CSV table of C-alpha atoms in Angstrom, one decimal:
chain,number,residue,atom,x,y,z
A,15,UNK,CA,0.0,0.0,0.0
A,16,UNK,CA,1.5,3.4,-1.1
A,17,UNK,CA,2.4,5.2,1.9
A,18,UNK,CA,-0.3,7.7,3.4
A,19,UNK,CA,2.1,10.4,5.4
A,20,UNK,CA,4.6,11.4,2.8
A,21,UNK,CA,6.4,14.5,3.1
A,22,UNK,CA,4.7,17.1,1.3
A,23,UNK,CA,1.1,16.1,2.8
A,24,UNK,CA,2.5,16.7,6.3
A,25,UNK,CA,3.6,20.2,4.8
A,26,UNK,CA,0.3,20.7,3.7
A,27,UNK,CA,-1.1,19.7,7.1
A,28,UNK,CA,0.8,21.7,9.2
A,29,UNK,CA,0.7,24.5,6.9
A,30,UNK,CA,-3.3,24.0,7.3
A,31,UNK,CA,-3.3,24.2,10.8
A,32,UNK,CA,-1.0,27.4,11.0
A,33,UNK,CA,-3.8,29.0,8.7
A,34,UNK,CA,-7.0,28.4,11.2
A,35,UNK,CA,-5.1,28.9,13.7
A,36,UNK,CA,-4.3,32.7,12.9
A,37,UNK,CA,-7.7,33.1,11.9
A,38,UNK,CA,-9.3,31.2,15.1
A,39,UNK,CA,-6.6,33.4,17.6
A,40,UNK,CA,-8.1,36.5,17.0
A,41,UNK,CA,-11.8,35.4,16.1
A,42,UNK,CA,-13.2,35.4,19.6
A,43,UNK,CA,-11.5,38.7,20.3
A,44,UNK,CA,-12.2,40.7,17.5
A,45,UNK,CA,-15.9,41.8,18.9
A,46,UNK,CA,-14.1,43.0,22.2
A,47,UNK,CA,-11.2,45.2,20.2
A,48,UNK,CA,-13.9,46.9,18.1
A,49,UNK,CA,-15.4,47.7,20.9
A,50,UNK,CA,-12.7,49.0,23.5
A,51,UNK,CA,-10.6,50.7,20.2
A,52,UNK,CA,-13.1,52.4,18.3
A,53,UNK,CA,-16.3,52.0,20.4
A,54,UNK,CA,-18.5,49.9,17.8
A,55,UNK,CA,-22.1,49.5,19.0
A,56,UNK,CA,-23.0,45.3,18.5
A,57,UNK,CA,-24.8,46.1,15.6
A,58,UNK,CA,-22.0,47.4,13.8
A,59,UNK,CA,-19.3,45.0,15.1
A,60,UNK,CA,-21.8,42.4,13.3
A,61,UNK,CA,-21.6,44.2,10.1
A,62,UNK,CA,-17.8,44.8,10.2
A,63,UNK,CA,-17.2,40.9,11.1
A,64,UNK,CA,-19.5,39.8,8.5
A,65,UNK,CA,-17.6,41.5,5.7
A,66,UNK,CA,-15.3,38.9,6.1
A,67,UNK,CA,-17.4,35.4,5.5
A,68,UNK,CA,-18.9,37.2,2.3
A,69,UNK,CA,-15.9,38.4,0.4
A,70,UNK,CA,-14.3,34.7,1.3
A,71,UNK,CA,-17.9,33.7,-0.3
A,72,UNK,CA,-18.2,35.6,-2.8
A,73,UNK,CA,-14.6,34.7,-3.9
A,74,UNK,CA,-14.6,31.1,-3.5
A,75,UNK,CA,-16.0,30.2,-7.0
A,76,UNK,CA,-13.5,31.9,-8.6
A,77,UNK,CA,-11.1,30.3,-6.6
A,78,UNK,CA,-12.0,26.8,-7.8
A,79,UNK,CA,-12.0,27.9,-11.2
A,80,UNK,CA,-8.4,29.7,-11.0
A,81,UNK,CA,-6.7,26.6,-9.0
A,82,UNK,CA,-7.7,24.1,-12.2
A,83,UNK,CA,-6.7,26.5,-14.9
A,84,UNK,CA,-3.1,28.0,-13.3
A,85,UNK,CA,0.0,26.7,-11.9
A,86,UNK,CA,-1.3,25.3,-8.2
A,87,UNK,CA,1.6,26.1,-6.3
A,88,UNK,CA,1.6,29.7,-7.7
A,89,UNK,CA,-1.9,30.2,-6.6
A,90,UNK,CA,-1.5,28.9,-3.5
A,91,UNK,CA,1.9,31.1,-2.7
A,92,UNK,CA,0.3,33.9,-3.8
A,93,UNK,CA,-3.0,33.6,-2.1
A,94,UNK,CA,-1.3,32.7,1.3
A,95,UNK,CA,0.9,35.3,0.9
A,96,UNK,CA,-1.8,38.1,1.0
A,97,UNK,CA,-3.6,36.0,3.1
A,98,UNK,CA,-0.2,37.2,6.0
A,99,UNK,CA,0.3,40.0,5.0
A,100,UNK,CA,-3.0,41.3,6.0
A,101,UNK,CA,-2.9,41.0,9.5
A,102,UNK,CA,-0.2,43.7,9.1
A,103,UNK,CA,-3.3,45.7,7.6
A,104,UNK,CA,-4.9,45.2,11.6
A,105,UNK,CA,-2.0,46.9,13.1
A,106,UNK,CA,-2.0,49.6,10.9
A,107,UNK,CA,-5.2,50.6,11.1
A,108,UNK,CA,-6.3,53.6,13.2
A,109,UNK,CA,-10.0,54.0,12.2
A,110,UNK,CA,-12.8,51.8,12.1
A,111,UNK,CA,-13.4,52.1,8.6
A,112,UNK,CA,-9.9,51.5,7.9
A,113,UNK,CA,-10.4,48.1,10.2
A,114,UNK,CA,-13.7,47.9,7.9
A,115,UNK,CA,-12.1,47.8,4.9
A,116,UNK,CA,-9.2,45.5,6.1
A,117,UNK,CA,-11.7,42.8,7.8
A,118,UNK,CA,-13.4,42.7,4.6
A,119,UNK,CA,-11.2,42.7,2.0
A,120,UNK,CA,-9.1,39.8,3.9
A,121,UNK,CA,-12.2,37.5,3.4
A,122,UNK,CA,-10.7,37.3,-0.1
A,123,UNK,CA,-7.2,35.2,0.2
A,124,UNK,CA,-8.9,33.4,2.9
A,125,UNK,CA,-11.4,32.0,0.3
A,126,UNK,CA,-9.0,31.4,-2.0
A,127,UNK,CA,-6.2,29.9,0.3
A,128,UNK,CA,-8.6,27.1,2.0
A,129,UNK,CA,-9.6,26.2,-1.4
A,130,UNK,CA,-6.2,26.4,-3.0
A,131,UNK,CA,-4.8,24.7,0.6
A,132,UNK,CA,-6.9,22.1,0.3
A,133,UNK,CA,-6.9,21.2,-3.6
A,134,UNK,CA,-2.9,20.9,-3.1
A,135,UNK,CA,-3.1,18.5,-0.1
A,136,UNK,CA,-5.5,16.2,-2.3
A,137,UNK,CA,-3.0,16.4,-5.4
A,138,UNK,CA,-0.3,15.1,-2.8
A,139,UNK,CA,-1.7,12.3,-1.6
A,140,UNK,CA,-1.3,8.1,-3.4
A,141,UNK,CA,-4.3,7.7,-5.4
A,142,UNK,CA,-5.2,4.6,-3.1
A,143,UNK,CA,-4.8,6.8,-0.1
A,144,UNK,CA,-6.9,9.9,-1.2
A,145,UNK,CA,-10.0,9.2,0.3
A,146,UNK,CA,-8.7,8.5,3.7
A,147,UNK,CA,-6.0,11.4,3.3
A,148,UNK,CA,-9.0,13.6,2.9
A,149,UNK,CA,-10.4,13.1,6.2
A,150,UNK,CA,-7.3,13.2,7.7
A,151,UNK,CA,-6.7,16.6,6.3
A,152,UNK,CA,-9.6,18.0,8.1
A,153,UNK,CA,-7.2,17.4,11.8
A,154,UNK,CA,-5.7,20.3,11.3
A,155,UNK,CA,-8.0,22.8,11.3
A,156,UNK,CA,-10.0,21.0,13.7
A,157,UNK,CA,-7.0,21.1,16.5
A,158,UNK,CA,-6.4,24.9,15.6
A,159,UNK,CA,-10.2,25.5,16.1
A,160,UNK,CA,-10.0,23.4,19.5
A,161,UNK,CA,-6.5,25.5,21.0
A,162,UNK,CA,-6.4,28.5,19.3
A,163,UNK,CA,-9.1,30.5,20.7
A,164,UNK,CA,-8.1,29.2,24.1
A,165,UNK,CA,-4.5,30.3,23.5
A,166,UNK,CA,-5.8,34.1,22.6
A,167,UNK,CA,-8.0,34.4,25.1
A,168,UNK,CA,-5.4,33.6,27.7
A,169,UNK,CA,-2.5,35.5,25.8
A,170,UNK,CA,-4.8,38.8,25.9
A,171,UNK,CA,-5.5,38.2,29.8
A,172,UNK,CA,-1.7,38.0,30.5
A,173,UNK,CA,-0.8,41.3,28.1
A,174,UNK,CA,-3.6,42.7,27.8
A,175,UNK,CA,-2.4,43.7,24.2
A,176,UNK,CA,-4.6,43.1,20.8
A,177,UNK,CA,-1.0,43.9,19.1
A,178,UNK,CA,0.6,41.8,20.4
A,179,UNK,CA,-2.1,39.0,19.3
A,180,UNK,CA,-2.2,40.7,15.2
A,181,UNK,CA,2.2,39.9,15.7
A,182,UNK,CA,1.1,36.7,16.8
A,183,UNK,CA,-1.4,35.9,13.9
A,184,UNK,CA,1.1,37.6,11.2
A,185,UNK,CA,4.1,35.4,12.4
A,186,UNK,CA,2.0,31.9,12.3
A,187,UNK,CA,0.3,32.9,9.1
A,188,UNK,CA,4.1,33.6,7.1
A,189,UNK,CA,5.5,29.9,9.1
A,190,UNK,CA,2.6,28.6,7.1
A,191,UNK,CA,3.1,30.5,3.9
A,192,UNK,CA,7.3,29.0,4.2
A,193,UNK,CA,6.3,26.0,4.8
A,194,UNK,CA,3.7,25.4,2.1
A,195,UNK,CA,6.8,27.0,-0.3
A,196,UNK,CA,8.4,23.7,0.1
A,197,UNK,CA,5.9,21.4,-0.8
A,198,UNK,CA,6.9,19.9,-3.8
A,199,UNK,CA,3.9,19.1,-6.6
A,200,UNK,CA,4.4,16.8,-9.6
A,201,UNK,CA,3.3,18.3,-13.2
A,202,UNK,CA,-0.2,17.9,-14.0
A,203,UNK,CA,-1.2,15.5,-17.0
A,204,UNK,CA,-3.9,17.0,-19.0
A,205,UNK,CA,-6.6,14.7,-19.4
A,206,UNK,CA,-7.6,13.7,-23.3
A,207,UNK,CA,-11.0,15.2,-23.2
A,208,UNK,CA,-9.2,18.8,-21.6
A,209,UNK,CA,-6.6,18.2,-24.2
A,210,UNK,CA,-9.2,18.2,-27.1
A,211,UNK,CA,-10.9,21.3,-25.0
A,212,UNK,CA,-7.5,23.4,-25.8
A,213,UNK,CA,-7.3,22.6,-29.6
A,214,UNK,CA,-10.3,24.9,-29.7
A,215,UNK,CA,-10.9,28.6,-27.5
A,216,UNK,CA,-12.1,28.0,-23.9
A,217,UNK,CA,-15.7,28.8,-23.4
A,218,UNK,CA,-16.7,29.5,-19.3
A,219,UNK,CA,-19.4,27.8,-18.5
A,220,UNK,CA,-21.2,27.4,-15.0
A,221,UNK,CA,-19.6,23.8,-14.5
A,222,UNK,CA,-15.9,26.1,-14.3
A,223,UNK,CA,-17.2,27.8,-11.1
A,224,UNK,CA,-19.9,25.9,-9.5
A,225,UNK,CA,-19.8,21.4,-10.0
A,226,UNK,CA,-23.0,21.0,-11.2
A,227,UNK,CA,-22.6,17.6,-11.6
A,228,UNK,CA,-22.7,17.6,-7.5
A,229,UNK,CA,-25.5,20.3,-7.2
A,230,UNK,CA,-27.4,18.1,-4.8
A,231,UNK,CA,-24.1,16.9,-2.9
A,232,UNK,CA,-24.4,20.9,-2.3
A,233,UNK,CA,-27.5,21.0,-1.5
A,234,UNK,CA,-27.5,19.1,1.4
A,235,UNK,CA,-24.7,20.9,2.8
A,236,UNK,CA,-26.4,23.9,2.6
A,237,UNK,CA,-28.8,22.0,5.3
A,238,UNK,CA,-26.1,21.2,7.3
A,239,UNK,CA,-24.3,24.3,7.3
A,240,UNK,CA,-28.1,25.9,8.0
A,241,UNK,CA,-27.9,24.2,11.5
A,242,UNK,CA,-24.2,25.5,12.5
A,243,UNK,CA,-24.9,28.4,11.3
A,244,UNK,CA,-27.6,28.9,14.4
A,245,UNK,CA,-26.2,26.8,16.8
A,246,UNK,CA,-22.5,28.8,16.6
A,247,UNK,CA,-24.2,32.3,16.8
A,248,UNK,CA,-26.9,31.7,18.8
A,249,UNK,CA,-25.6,29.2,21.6
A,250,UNK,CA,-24.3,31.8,23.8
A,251,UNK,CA,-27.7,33.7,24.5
A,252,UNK,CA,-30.0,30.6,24.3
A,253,UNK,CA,-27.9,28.7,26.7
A,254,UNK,CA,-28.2,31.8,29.0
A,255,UNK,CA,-31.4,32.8,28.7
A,256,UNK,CA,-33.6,29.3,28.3
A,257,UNK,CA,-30.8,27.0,29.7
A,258,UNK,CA,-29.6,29.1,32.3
A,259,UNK,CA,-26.1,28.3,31.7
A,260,UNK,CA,-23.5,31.3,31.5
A,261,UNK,CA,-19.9,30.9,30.1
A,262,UNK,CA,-20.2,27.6,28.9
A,263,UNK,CA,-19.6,28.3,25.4
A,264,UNK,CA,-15.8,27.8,25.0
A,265,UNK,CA,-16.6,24.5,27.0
A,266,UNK,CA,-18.7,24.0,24.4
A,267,UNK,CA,-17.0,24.4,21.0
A,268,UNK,CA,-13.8,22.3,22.7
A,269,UNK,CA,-15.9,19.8,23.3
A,270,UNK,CA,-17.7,20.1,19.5
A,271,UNK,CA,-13.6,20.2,18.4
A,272,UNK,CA,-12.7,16.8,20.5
A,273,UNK,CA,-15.8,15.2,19.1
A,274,UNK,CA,-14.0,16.3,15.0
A,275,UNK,CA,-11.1,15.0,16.0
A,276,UNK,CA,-12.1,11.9,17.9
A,277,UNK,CA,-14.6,11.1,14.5
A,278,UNK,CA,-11.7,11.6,12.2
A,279,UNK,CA,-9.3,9.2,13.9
A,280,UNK,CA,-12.4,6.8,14.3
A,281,UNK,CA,-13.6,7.1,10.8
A,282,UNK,CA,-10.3,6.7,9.1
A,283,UNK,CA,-10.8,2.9,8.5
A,284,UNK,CA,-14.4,3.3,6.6
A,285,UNK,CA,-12.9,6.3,4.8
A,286,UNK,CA,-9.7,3.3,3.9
A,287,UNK,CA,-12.3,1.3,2.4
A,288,UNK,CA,-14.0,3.6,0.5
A,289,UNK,CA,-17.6,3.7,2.6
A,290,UNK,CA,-17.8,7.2,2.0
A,291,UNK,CA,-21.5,7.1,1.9
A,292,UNK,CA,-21.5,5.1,5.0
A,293,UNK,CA,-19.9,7.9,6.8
A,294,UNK,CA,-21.7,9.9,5.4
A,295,UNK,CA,-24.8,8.6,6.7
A,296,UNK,CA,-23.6,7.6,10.1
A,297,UNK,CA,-22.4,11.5,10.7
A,298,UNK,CA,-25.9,12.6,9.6
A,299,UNK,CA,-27.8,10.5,12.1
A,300,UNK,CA,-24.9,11.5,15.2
A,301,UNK,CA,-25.4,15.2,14.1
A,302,UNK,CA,-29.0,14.9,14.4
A,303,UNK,CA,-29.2,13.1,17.3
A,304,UNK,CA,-26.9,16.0,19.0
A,305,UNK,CA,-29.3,18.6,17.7
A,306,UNK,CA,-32.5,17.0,18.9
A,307,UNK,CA,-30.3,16.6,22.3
A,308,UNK,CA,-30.0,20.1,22.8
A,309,UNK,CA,-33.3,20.9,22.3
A,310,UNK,CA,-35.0,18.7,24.0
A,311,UNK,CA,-33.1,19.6,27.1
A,312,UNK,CA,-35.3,22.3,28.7
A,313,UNK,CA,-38.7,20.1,27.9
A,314,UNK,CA,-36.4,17.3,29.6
A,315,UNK,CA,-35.3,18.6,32.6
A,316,UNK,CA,-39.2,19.1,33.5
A,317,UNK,CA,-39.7,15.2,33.7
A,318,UNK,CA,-38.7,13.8,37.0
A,319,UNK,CA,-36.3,11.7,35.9
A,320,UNK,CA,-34.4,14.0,34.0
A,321,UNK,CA,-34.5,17.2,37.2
A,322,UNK,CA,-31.5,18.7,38.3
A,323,UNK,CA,-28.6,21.2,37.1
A,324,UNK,CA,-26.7,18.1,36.6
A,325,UNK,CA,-29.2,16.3,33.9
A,326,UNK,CA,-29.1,19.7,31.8
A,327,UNK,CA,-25.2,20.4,31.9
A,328,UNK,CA,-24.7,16.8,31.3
A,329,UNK,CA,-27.2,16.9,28.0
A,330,UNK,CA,-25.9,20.2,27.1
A,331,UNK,CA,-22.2,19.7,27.0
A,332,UNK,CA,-23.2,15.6,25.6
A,333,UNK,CA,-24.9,17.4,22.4
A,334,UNK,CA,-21.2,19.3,21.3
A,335,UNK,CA,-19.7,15.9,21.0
A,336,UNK,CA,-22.7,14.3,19.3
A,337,UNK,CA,-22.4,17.2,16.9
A,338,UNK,CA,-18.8,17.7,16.6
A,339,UNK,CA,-18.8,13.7,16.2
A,340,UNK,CA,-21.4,13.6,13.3
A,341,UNK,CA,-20.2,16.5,11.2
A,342,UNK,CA,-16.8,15.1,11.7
A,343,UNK,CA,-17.6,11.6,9.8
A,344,UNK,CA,-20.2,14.0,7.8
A,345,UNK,CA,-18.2,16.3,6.3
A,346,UNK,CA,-15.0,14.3,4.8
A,347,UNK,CA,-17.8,12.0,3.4
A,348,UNK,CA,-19.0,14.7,1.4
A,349,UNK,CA,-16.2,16.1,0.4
A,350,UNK,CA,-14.8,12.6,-1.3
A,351,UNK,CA,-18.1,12.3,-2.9
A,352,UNK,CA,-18.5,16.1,-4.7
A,353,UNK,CA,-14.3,15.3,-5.5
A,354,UNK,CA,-15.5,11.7,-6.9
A,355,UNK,CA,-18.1,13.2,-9.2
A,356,UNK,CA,-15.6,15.9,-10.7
A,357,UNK,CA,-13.1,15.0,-12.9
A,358,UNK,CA,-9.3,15.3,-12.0
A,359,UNK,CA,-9.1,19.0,-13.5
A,360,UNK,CA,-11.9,20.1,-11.9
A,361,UNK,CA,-10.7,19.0,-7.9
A,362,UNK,CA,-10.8,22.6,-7.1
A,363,UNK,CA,-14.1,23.6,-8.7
A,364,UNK,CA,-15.1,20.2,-6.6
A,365,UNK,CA,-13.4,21.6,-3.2
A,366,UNK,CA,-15.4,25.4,-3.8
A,367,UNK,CA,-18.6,23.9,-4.2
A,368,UNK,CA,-18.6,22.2,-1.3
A,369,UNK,CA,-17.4,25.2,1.4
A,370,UNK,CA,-19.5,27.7,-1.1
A,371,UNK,CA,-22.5,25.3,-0.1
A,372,UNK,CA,-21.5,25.7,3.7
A,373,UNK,CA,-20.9,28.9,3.5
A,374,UNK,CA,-24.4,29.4,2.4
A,375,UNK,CA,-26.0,27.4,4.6
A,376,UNK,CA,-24.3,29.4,7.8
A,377,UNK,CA,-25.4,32.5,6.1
A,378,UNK,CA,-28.9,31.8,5.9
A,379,UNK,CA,-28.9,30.2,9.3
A,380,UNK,CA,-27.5,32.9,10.9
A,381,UNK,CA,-30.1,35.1,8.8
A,382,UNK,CA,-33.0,33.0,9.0
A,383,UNK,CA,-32.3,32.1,12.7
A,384,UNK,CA,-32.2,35.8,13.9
A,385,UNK,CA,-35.5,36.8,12.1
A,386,UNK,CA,-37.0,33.5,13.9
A,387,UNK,CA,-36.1,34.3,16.7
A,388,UNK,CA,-37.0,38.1,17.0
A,389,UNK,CA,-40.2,37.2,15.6
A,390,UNK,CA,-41.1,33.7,17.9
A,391,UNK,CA,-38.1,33.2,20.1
A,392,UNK,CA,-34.9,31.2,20.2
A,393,UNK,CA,-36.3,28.2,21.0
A,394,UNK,CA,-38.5,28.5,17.8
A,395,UNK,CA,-35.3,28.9,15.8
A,396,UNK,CA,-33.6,26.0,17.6
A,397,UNK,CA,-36.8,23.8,16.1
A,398,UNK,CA,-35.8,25.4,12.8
A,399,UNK,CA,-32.4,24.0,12.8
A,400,UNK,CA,-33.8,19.9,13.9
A,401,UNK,CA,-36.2,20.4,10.9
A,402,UNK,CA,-33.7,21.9,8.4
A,403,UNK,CA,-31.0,19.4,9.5
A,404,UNK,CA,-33.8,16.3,9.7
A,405,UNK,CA,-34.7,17.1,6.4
A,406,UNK,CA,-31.1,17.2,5.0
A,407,UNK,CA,-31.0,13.6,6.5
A,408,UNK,CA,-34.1,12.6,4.9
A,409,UNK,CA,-33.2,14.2,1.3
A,410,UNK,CA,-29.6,12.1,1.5
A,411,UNK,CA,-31.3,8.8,2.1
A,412,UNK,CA,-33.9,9.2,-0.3
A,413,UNK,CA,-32.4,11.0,-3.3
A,414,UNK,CA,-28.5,11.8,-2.6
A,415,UNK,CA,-26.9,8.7,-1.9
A,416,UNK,CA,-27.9,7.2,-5.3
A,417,UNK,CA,-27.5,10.4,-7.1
A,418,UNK,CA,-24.1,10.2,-5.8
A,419,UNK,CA,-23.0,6.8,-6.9
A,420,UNK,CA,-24.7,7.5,-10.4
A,421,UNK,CA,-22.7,9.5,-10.9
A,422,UNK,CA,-19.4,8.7,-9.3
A,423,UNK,CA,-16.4,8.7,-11.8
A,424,UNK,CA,-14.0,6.3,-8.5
A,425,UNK,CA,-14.6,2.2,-8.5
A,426,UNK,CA,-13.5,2.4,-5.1
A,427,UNK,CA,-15.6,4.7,-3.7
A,428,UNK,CA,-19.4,3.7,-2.7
């Protein structure tokens, strides 16, 4: 068996994990320097941080689209190296419209540079290895997601110093950008039908920026992002003010981290096989379960059986690893299937479409779930997410998991 951990995937890796974790060190902070530097009311620190998730979606198409038609390595140097220097941009500015501006147009090389990242680490690994290389990738950015924050928060309570942090970020981001300029990529092979393609001029077509041959692979992650998309936004206040629980949401998201990591080490072997579809459903039915969970918890902890603080923290904290366990066999499974319906020059059109389908669904979650729950409450939009999500399962076993292996272009993979 061709070996798994070669060289220039563990570049790839590490140089994965150096990237989310420059973005996760400052994320929890962010809202707290707008607000102590420049005095931004909530509402606007939610417009400045969003500028950042749209230009990264709003790029991301056109990411996929340059990574198959250009040099890889040259896209991904370039896009990582904007992607550093722009925490420079933080320190220098001294207005919030000049923070504006910054935060937003950094969304860019972000969008680029996880799809370009993640197209190079795929293009590393043995052919026989790929499937389980893929889920293995995702480690990286699940461990910086788990420490980062943790290691900013603390870091800012022992300086007190948001400069100190943007150094911080800047330095990580350009060890990541040196070591990705070391991975070493073998010349791509044209394929015979994208050889024939360039005997006559290039038309763009849809299929260059969005797989449409995977449009319900995206679909349904646009159901699954839909329920992260409340649950990260709206976990804070809910557990406050219908769980009663206060400063339990970094406990929280490390535990939804340990449950990604702890599903990619246990999934490895299905992934080895090929089950991708297996995973894909057994992630599914964890992540709902987890969602249903935390639901349910209030109504539960009426029922006798169920009283006590201890019943609700115990249900509350057991959905984040139920979640962070199901979308961490879910999401490598769909990613090897939307890669498995693309053909080999279209692996980064492939890895777009499925974080521009993500991206979507936490937009409208977030979206959807605030007008919910200023309308009803937050327990209404909680109901949203088990119906959106239950629904996404329902759609997969009755429609995507054969559309999927109708279409897909790998023997090995079912």
């Amino acid at each position: 068996m061709e070996r798994l951990w070669n060289r220039n995937y563990c570049k790839v890796m590490a140089a994965n994990f150096t990237l989310f974790f420059a973005f996760y060190v400052l994320t929890p902070l962010l809202p707290l320097y707008l607000s102590e530097h420049f005095g931004a009311t909530k509402d606007v620190i939610g417009l400045v941080l969003s500028g950042y998730t749209i230009t990264a979606l709003l790029v991301r198409p056109f990411s996929g689209f340059v990574v198959d038609s250009f040099p890889r390595k040259t896209v991904l140097m370039l896009s990582f190296g904007v992607f550093a220097i722009f925490f420079a941009g933080y320190l220098a500015a001294s207005t919030l419209l000049l923070f504006t501006i910054v935060r937003t147009l950094h969304g860019g090389p972000f969008g680029a540079l996880t799809v370009s990242n993640s197209t190079v680490a795929i293009d590393v690994l043995p052919s026989s290895r790929r499937t389980e290389g893929i889920g293995y990738y995702g480690l990286s950015n699940n461990l910086a997601m788990a420490i980062a924050p943790t290691i900013g928060i603390f870091i800012y309570q022992f300086t007190h110093s948001f400069e100190f942090l943007f150094w911080l970020a800047l330095i990580v981001a350009t060890i990541g950008w040196l070591i990705d300029s070391t991975v070493v990529l073998k010349p791509r092979v044209a394929s015979k039908a994208s050889q024939s393609r360039t005997s006559r001029p290039t038309r763009l077509s849809l299929d260059r920026f969005f797989l449409t041959r995977g449009w319900l692979l995206g679909l349904n992650m646009i159901a699954f992002g839909f329920s992260f998309g409340v649950l990260s936004n709206y976990l804070a206040i809910y557990g406050k003010e219908v769980m009663g629980i206060t400063g339990g949401t970094g406990t929280y998201f490390m535990l939804c981290s340990v449950g990604l990591i702890l599903s990619r080490l246990q999934g490895s072997k299905a992934l080895r096989a090929g089950r991708v579809t297996h995973n894909a459903a057994t992630g599914m039915v964890i992540s709902l379960v987890g969602y249903t969970l935390f639901i349910l918890m209030p109504t539960l902890s009426q029922w006798s059986m169920f009283k006590g603080t201890w019943s609700m923290i115990i249900g509350y904290y057991g959905s984040a690893l139920l979640i962070g366990l199901g979308n961490g066999h879910m999401w490598p499974a769909f990613q090897n299937m939307t890669i498995n319906v693309a053909s080999n020059n279209q692996r980064g059109t492939a890895n777009s479409t499925i974080l521009i389908s993500w991206d979507i669904g936490m937009g409208l979650g977030i979206l959807i779930g605030g007008i919910v729950a200023e309308l009803i409450s937050y327990s209404a939009a909680f109901w949203t997410v088990v119906v959106v999500n239950a629904t996404g399962v329902a759609t997969y076993f009755s429609a995507t998991r054969t559309f999927f292996l109708r279409r897909n272009l790998n023997a090995s993979v079912h």
